[in-house]
Coordinates of C-alpha atoms in Angstrom, one line a residue:
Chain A
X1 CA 0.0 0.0 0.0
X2 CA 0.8 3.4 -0.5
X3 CA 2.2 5.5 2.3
X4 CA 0.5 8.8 1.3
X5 CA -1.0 11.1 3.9
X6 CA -4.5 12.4 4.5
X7 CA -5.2 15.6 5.5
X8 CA -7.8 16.6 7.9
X9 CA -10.2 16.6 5.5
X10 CA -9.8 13.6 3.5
X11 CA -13.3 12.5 4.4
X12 CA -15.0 15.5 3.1
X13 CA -13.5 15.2 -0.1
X14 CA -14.6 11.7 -0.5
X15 CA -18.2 12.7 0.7
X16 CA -17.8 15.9 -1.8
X17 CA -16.9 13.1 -4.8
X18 CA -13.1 14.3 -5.1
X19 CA -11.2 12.4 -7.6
X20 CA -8.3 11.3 -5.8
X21 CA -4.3 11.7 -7.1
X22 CA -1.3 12.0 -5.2
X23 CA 0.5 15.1 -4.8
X24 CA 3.6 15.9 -2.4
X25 CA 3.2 13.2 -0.3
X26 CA -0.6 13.5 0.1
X27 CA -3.9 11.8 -1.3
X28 CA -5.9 15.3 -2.5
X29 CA -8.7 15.8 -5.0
X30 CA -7.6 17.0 -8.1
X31 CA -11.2 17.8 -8.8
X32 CA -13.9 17.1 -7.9
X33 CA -17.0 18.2 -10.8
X34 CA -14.7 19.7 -13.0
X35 CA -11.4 21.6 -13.7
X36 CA -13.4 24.0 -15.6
X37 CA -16.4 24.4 -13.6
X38 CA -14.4 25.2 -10.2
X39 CA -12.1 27.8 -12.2
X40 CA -15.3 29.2 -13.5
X41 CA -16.6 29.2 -9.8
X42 CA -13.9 30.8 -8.4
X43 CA -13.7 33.6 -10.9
X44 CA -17.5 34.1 -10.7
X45 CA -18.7 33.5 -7.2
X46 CA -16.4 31.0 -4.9
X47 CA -14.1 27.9 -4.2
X48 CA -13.0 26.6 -1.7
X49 CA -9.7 24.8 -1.3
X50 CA -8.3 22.3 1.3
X51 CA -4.5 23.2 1.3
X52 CA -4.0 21.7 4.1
X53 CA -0.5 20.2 2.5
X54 CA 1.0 23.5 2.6
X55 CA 3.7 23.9 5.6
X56 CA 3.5 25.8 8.5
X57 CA 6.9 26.5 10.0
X58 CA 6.9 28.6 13.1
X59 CA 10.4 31.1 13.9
X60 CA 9.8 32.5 17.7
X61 CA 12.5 34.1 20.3
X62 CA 14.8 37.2 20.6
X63 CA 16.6 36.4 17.4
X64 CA 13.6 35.1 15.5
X65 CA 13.2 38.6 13.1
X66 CA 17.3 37.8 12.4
X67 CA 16.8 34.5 11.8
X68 CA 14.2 34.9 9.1
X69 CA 15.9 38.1 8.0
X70 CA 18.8 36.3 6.8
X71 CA 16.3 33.1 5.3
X72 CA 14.2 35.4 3.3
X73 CA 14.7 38.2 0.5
X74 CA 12.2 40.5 1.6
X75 CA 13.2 43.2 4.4
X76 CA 11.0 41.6 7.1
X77 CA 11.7 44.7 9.4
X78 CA 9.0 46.5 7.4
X79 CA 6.7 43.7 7.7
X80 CA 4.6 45.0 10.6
X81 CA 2.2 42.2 12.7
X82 CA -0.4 40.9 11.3
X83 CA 0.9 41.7 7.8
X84 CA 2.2 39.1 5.7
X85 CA 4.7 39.3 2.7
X86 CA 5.3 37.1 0.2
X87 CA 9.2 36.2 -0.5
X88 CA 12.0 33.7 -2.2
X89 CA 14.2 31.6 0.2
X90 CA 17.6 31.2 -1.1
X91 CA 20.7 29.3 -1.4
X92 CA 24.0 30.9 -1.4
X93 CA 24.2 30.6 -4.6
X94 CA 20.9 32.7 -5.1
X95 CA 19.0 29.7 -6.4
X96 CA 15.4 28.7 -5.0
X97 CA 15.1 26.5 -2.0
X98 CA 11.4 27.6 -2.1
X99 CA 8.8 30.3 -2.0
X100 CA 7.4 31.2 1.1
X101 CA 4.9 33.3 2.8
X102 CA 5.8 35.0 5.6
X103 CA 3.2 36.1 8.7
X104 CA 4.5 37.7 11.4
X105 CA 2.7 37.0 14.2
X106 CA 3.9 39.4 16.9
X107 CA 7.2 41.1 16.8
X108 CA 9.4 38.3 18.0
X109 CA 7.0 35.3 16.3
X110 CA 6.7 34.1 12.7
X111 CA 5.1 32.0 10.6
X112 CA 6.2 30.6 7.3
X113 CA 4.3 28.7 4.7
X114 CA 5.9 26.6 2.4
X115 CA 5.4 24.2 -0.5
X116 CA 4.3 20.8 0.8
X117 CA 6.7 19.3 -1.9
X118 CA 9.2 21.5 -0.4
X119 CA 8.8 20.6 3.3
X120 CA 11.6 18.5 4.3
X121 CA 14.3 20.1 2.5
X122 CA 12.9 23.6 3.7
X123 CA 12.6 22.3 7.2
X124 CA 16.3 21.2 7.4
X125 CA 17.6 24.3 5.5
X126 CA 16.3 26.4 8.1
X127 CA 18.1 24.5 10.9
X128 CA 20.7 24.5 9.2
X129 CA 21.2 28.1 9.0
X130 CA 19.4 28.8 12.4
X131 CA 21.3 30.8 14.8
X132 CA 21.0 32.8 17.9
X133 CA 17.5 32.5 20.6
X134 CA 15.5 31.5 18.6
X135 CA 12.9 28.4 18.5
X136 CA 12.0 27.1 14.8
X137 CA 9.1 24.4 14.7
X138 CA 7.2 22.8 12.4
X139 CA 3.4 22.6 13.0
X140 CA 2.1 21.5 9.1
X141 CA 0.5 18.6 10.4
X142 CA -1.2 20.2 13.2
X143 CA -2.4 23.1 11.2
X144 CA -5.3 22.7 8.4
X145 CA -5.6 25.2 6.1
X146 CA -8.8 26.5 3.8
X147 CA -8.5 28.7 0.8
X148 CA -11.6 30.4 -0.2
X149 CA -11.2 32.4 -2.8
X150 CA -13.9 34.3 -5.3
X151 CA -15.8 37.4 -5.3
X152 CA -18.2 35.8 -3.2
X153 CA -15.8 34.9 -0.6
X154 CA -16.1 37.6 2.0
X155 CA -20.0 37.3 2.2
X156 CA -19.3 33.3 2.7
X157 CA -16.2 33.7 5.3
X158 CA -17.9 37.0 6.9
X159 CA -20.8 34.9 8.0
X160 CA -18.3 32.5 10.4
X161 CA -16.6 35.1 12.1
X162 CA -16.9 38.5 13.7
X163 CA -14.1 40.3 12.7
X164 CA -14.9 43.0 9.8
X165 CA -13.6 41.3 7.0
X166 CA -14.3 45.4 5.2
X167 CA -11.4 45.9 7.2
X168 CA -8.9 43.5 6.3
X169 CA -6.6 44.4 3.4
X170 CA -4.7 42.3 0.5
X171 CA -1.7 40.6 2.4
X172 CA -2.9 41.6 6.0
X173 CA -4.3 38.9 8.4
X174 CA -5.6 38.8 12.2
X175 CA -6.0 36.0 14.8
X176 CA -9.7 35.8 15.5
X177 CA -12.3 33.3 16.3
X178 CA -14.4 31.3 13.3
X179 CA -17.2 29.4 14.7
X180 CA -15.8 29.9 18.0
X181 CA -12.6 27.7 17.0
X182 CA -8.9 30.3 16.7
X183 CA -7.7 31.1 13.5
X184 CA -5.4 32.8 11.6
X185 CA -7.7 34.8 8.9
X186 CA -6.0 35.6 6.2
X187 CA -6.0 37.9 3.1
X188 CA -4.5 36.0 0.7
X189 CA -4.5 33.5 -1.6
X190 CA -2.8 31.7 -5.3
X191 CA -5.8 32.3 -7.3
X192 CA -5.8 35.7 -8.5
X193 CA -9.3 36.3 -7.0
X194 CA -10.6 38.4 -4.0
X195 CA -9.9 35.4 -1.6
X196 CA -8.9 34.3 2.4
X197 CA -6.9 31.6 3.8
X198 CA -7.7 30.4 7.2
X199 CA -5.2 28.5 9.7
X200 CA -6.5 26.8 12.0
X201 CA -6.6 23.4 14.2
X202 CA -6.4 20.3 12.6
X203 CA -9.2 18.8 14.9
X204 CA -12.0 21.3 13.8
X205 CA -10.9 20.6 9.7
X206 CA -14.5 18.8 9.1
X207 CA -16.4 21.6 11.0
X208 CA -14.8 24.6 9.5
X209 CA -15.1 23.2 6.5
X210 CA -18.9 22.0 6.7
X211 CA -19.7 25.4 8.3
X212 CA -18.2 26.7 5.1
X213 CA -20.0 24.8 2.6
X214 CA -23.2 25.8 4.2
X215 CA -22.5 29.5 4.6
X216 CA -21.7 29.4 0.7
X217 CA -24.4 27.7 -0.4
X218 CA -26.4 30.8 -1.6
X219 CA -23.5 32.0 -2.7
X220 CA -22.9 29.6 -5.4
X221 CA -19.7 28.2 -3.6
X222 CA -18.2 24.9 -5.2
X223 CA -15.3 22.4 -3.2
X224 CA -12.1 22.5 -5.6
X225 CA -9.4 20.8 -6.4
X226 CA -6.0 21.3 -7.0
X227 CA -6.4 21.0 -10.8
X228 CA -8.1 24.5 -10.8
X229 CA -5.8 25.6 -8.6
X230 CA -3.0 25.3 -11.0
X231 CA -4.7 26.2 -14.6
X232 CA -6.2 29.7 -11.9
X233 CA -2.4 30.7 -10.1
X234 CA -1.2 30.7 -13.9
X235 CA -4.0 33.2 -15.0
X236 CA -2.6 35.4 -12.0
X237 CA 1.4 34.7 -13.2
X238 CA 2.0 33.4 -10.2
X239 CA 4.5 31.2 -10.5
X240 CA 4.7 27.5 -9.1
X241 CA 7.9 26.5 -7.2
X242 CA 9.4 23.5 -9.6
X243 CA 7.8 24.4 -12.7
X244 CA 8.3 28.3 -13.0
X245 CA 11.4 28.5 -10.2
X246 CA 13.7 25.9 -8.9
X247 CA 17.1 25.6 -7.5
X248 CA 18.4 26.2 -11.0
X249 CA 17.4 29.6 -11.2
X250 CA 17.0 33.0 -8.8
X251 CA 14.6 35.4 -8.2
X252 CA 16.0 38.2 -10.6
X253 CA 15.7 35.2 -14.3
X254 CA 11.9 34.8 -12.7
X255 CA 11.0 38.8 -12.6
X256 CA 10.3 38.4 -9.0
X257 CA 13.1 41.3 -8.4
X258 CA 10.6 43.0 -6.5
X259 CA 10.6 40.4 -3.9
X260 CA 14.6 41.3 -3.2
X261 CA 15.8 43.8 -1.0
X262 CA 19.3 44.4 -1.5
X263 CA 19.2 47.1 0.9
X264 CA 19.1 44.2 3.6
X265 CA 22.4 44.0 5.4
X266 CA 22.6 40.4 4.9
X267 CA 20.3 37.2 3.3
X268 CA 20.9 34.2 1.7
X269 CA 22.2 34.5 -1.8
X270 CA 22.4 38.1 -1.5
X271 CA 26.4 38.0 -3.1
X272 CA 25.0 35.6 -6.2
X273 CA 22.3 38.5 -6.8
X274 CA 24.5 41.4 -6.6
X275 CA 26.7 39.3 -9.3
X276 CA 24.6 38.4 -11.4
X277 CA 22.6 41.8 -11.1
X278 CA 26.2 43.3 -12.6
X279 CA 27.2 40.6 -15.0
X280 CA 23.3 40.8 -16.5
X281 CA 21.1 38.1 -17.0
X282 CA 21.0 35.3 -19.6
X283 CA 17.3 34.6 -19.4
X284 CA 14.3 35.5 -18.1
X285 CA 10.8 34.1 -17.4
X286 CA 8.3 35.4 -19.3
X287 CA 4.7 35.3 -20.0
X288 CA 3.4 34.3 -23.7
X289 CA 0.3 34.3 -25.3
X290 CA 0.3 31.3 -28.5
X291 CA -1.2 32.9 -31.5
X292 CA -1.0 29.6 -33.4
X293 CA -4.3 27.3 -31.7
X294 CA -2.9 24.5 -29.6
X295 CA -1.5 24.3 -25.7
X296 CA 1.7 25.0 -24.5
X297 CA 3.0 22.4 -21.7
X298 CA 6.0 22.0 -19.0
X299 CA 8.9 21.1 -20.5
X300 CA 8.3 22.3 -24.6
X301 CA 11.4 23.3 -26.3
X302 CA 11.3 27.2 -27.7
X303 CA 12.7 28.5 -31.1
X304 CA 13.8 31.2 -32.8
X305 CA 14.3 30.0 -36.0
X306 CA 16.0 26.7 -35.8
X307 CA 17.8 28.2 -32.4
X308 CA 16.5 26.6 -29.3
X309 CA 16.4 29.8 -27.1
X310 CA 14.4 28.4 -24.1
X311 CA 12.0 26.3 -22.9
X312 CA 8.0 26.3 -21.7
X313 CA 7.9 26.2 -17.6
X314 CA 3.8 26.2 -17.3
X315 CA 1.3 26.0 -20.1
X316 CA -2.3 26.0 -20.2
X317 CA -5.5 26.5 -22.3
X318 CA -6.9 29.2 -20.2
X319 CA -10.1 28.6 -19.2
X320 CA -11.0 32.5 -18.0
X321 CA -9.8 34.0 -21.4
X322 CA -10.0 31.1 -24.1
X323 CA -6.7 31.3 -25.0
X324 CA -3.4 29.5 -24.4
X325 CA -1.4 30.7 -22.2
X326 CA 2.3 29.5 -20.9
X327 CA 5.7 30.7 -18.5
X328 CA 9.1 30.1 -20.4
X329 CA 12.3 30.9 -19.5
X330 CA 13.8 32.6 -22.6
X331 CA 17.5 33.5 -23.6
X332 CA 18.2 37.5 -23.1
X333 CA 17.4 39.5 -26.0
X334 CA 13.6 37.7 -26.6
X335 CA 12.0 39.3 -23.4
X336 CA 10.6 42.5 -24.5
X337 CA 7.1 42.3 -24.6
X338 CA 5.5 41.1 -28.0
X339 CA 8.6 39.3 -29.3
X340 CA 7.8 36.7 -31.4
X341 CA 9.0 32.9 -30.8
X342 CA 7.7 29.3 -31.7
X343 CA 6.9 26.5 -29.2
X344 CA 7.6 23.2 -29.7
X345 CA 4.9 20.9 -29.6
X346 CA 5.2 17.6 -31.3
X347 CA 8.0 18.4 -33.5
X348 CA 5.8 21.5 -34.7
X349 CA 6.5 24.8 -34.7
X350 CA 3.5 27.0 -33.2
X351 CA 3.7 31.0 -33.3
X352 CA 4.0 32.3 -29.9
X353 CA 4.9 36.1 -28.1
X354 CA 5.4 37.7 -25.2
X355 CA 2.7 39.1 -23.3
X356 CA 2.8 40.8 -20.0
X357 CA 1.7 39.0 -16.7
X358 CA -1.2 38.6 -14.9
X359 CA -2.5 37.6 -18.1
X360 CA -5.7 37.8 -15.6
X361 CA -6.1 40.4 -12.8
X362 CA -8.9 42.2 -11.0
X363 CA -9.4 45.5 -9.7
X364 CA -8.3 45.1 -6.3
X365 CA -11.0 46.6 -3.5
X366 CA -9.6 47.5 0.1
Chain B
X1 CA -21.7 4.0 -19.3
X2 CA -23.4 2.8 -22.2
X3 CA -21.2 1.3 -25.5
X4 CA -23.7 1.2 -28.6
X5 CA -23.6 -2.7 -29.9
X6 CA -22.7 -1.8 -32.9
X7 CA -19.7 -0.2 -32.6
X8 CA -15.7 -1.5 -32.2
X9 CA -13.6 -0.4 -29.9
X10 CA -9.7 -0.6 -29.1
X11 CA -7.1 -1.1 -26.1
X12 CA -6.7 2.5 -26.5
X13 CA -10.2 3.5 -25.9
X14 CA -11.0 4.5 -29.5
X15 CA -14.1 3.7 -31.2
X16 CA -15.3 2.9 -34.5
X17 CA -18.9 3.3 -36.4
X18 CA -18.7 1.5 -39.5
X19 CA -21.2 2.3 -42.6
X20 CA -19.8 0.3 -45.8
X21 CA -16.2 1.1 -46.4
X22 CA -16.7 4.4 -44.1
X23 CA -15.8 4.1 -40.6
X24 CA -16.1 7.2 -38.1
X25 CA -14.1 7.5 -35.1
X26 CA -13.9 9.2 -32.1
X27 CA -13.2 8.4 -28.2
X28 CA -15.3 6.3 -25.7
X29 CA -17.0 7.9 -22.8
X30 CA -14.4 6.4 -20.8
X31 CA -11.3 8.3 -22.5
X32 CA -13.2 11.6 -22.1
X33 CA -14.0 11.1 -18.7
X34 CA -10.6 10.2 -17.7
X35 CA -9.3 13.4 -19.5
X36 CA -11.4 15.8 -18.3
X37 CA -12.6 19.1 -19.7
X38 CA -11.3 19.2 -23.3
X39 CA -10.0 22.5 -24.6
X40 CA -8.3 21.5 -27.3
X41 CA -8.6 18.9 -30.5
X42 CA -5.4 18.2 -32.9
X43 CA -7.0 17.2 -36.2
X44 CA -5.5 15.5 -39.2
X45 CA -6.4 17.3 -43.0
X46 CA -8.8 15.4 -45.2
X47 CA -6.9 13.4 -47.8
X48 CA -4.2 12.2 -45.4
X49 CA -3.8 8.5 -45.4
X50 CA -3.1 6.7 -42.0
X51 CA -2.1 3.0 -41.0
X52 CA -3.7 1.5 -38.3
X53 CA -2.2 2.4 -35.2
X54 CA -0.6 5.8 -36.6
X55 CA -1.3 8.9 -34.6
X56 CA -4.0 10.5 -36.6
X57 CA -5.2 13.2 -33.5
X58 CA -4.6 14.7 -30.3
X59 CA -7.0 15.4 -27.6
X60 CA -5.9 17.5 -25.2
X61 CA -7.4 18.5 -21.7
X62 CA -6.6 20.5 -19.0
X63 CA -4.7 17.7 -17.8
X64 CA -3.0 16.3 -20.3
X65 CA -2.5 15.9 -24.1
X66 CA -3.3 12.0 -25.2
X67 CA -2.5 10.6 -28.6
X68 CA -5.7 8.8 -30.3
X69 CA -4.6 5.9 -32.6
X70 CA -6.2 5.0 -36.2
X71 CA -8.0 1.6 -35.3
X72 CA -8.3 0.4 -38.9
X73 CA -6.3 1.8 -42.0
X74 CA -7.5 4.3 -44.2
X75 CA -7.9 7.6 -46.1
X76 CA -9.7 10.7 -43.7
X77 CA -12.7 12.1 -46.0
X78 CA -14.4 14.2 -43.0
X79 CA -13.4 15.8 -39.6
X80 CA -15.2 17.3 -37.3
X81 CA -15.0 20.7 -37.2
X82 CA -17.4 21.4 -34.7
X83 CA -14.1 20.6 -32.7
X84 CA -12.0 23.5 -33.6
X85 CA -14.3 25.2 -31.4
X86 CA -16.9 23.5 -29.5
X87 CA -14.4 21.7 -27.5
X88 CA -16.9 20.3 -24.9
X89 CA -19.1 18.4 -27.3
X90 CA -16.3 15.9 -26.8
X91 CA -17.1 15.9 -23.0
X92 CA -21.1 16.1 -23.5
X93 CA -21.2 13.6 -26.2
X94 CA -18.0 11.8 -27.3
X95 CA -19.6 8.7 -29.1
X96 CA -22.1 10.8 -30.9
X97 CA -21.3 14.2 -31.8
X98 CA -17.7 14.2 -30.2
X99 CA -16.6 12.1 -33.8
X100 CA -13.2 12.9 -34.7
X101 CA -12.7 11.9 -37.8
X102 CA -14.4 9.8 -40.9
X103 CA -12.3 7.7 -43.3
X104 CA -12.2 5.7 -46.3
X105 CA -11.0 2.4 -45.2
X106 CA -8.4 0.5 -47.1
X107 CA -8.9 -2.9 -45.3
X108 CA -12.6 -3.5 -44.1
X109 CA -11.5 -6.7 -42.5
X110 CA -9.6 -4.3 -39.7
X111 CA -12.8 -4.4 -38.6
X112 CA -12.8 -7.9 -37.5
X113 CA -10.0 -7.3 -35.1
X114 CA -11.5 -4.9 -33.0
X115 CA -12.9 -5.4 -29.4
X116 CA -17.2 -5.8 -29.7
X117 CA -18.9 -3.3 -27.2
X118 CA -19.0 -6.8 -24.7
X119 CA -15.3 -7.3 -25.2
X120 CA -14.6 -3.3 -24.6
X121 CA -17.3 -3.7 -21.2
X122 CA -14.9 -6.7 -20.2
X123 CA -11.8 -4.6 -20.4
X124 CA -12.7 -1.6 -18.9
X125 CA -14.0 -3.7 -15.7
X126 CA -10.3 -5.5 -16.0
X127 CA -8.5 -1.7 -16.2
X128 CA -10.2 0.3 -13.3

């Protein structure tokens, strides 16, 4: 038998007909109606996602804002409580050892989220590098977590808690009660969409959850799966740690330049950056639009003539705009925006150009 | 899921609706379920000449891109172009309006060779 792991609410998602898969060490629905019908859902009204696989590390003590100072890119000094930042976590070398999210708590506690796929290595980086007072802990299996993300979501998520969710700004979070049971309520969220993500106990998974399904009944709310998850974070260009950024590239090749803060003292990779910020980079991610009709996958080779000048990192037939859609890290020289290359696919040659990201974005309210 | 009598079907989960020396082809219910949504149909032109088991379309879904094989030999005289748009037809109805492509066949006896809709019932309850 398999040694996958369930999350806390593995049960609803058999009740809710989840098709099953395996991903990063967990059994998790990869739908459960359809890919399209949830993405549709969560760009209309609201989804709701069990990302419970995601990990929760906790940094607390003295030298906790060091410790995760030197982890992390961004300046976490700015980051005030209850305010959460998304960031890289480097190697030396300036590579990815994953993307995080990082909450701080209070001023001396933190909590990171990282890639379930990601865990152990991430886990035993931080050790690694840990220094100082300072207590780092990790809690993913203790700690469900709930996406729900839509326009819809903050009538649905507003009717389980009394905190004024009119009050609660992209990227900011509080600690507060849902249904009585403590949370972390969170404005945030991988789908491009108006959306919360909610910490919380994993005993209470199957009430939070059910409280949630009923609250968004009227709302037009739909269970989804991870399939939707991926074809709606592309929409957003967000990138998805191995596809889009690995250990074989850094934060300035994916664009995410705005997530480094060289003004920091010290961090992680911060000497590989400042090199390769003077040598200049060989290639960049970019986002492409394919003007010939087919879909761009992981992995396709990209051409410039007979020139291989980069390869497709995330591709997709997007379901919100009815046309494909990819990443690709490209050779310097084809990333302005509406150079023209040709995808790979099946030893064919399909028209493709640059386009700026989000390919998908809505007017952002409070 | 229901498998009309008179159609054949293969290992691959193609099917095949023969009327004289034309045989239509498309996917079972099956194939499109395990795909998924379907946003995107590869077809051949009409006039090209396949050999059974050649490549002659790609299906592709959110999911994945599959390969559908040529279950008998033949010349393509018709494809669907519903499918260069209207995607979900092969969701909605795959062994009815969700045809892929008609051909001329160059062996009718091909026929023979293929799985009967009892045969395809036994090996779907052998792969799930």
């Amino acid at each position: 038998m398999s040694n996958l792991k369930h999350t806390g609410l593995y049960e609803a998602h058999i009740r809710a007909g989840g098709k099953i898969v395996p991903f990063a060490g967990y059994e998790l629905p990869v739908q459960y109606e359809s890919i399209k019908v949830e993405h549709e859902a969560v760009r209309t009204t609201a989804g709701m996602f069990d990302v419970s696989h995601m990990g929760e590390i906790y940094f607390s003590g003295p030298d906790a804002l060091e410790n995760v100072q030197k982890l992390v890119t961004q300046n976490i000094e700015k980051i005030k409580p209850n305010r959460a930042v998304y960031s890289g976590m480097l190697y030396t070398n300036g590579t990815f050892v994953d993307d995080v999210l990082v909450y701080r708590i209070s001023e001396d506690e933190f909590m990171l989220v990282v890639n379930a796929a990601n865990l152990a290595k991430d886990y035993a980086w931080m050790k690694e590098n840990l220094f100082g007072d300072c207590k780092c802990e990790n809690r993913s299996d203790a700690i469900t977590q709930i996406a729900i993300q839509g326009p819809k979501s903050k009538n649905i998520v507003q009717q389980l808690t009394n905190l004024n969710l009119d009050d609660l700004k992209y990227y900011r979070f509080r600690q507060h009660q849902i249904i009585g049971i403590d949370a972390i309520v969170s404005r945030t969220g991988y789908t491009g969409e108006h959306g919360y993500e909610l910490y919380f106990n994993r005993t209470s998974s199957i009430k939070v959850w059910d409280a949630l399904l009923e609250a968004g009944q009227s709302f037009g709310l739909k269970p989804a799966g991870l399939g939707c998850r991926d074809t709606l974070r592309l929409e957003a260009g967000m990138p998805l740690y191995g596809n889009d950024i690995d250990d074989q590239h850094t934060p300035l090749e994916a664009g995410l330049d705005w997530t480094v803060k060289m003004e920091k003292e010290d961090f992680n990779g911060k000497n590989a950056l400042l090199q390769q910020q003077q040598k200049g980079l060989g290639r960049h991610l970019v986002g492409f639009e394919l003007i010939d009709k087919g879909v761009p996958r992981h992995g396709y080779p990209i051409f410039s003539g007979s020139k291989n000048i980069g390869i497709v990192t995330s591709g997709t037939m997007s379901i919100t705009l009815g046309k494909p859609i990819g990443m690709a890290y490209i050779r310097h020289g084809f990333e302005q925006l509406g150079t023209e290359f040709d995808v790979e696919i099946r030893n064919k040659h399909f028209r493709a150009k640059v386009i700026p990201m989000p390919f998908y974005s809505v007017t952002r309210t409070g | 899921m229901s498998l009309p009598d008179d159609y054949r079907f293969t290992r691959d989960h193609e099917w095949v609706s023969v009327d004289g020396d034309i045989a239509t082809i498309g996917i079972t219910a099956h194939a499109a379920e395990q795909l998924g949504d379907v946003v995107f149909v590869e077809l051949p032109s009409v006039g090209t000449s396949f050999e059974k088991g050649d490549v002659f379309s790609v299906v592709e879904s959110v999911k994945a891109a599959v390969d559908c094989y040529m279950p008998v030999s033949g010349e393509v005289t018709e494809i669907n172009e519903t499918l260069e748009s209207a995607y979900e037809i092969m969701n909605e109805d795959p062994q009815g309006q969700g045809w892929i492509v008609r051909i001329r066949m160059t062996d009718t006896t091909e026929i023979d060779q293929l799985m009967t809709a009892k045969a395809y019932a036994d090996y779907l309850s052998t792969v799930e």
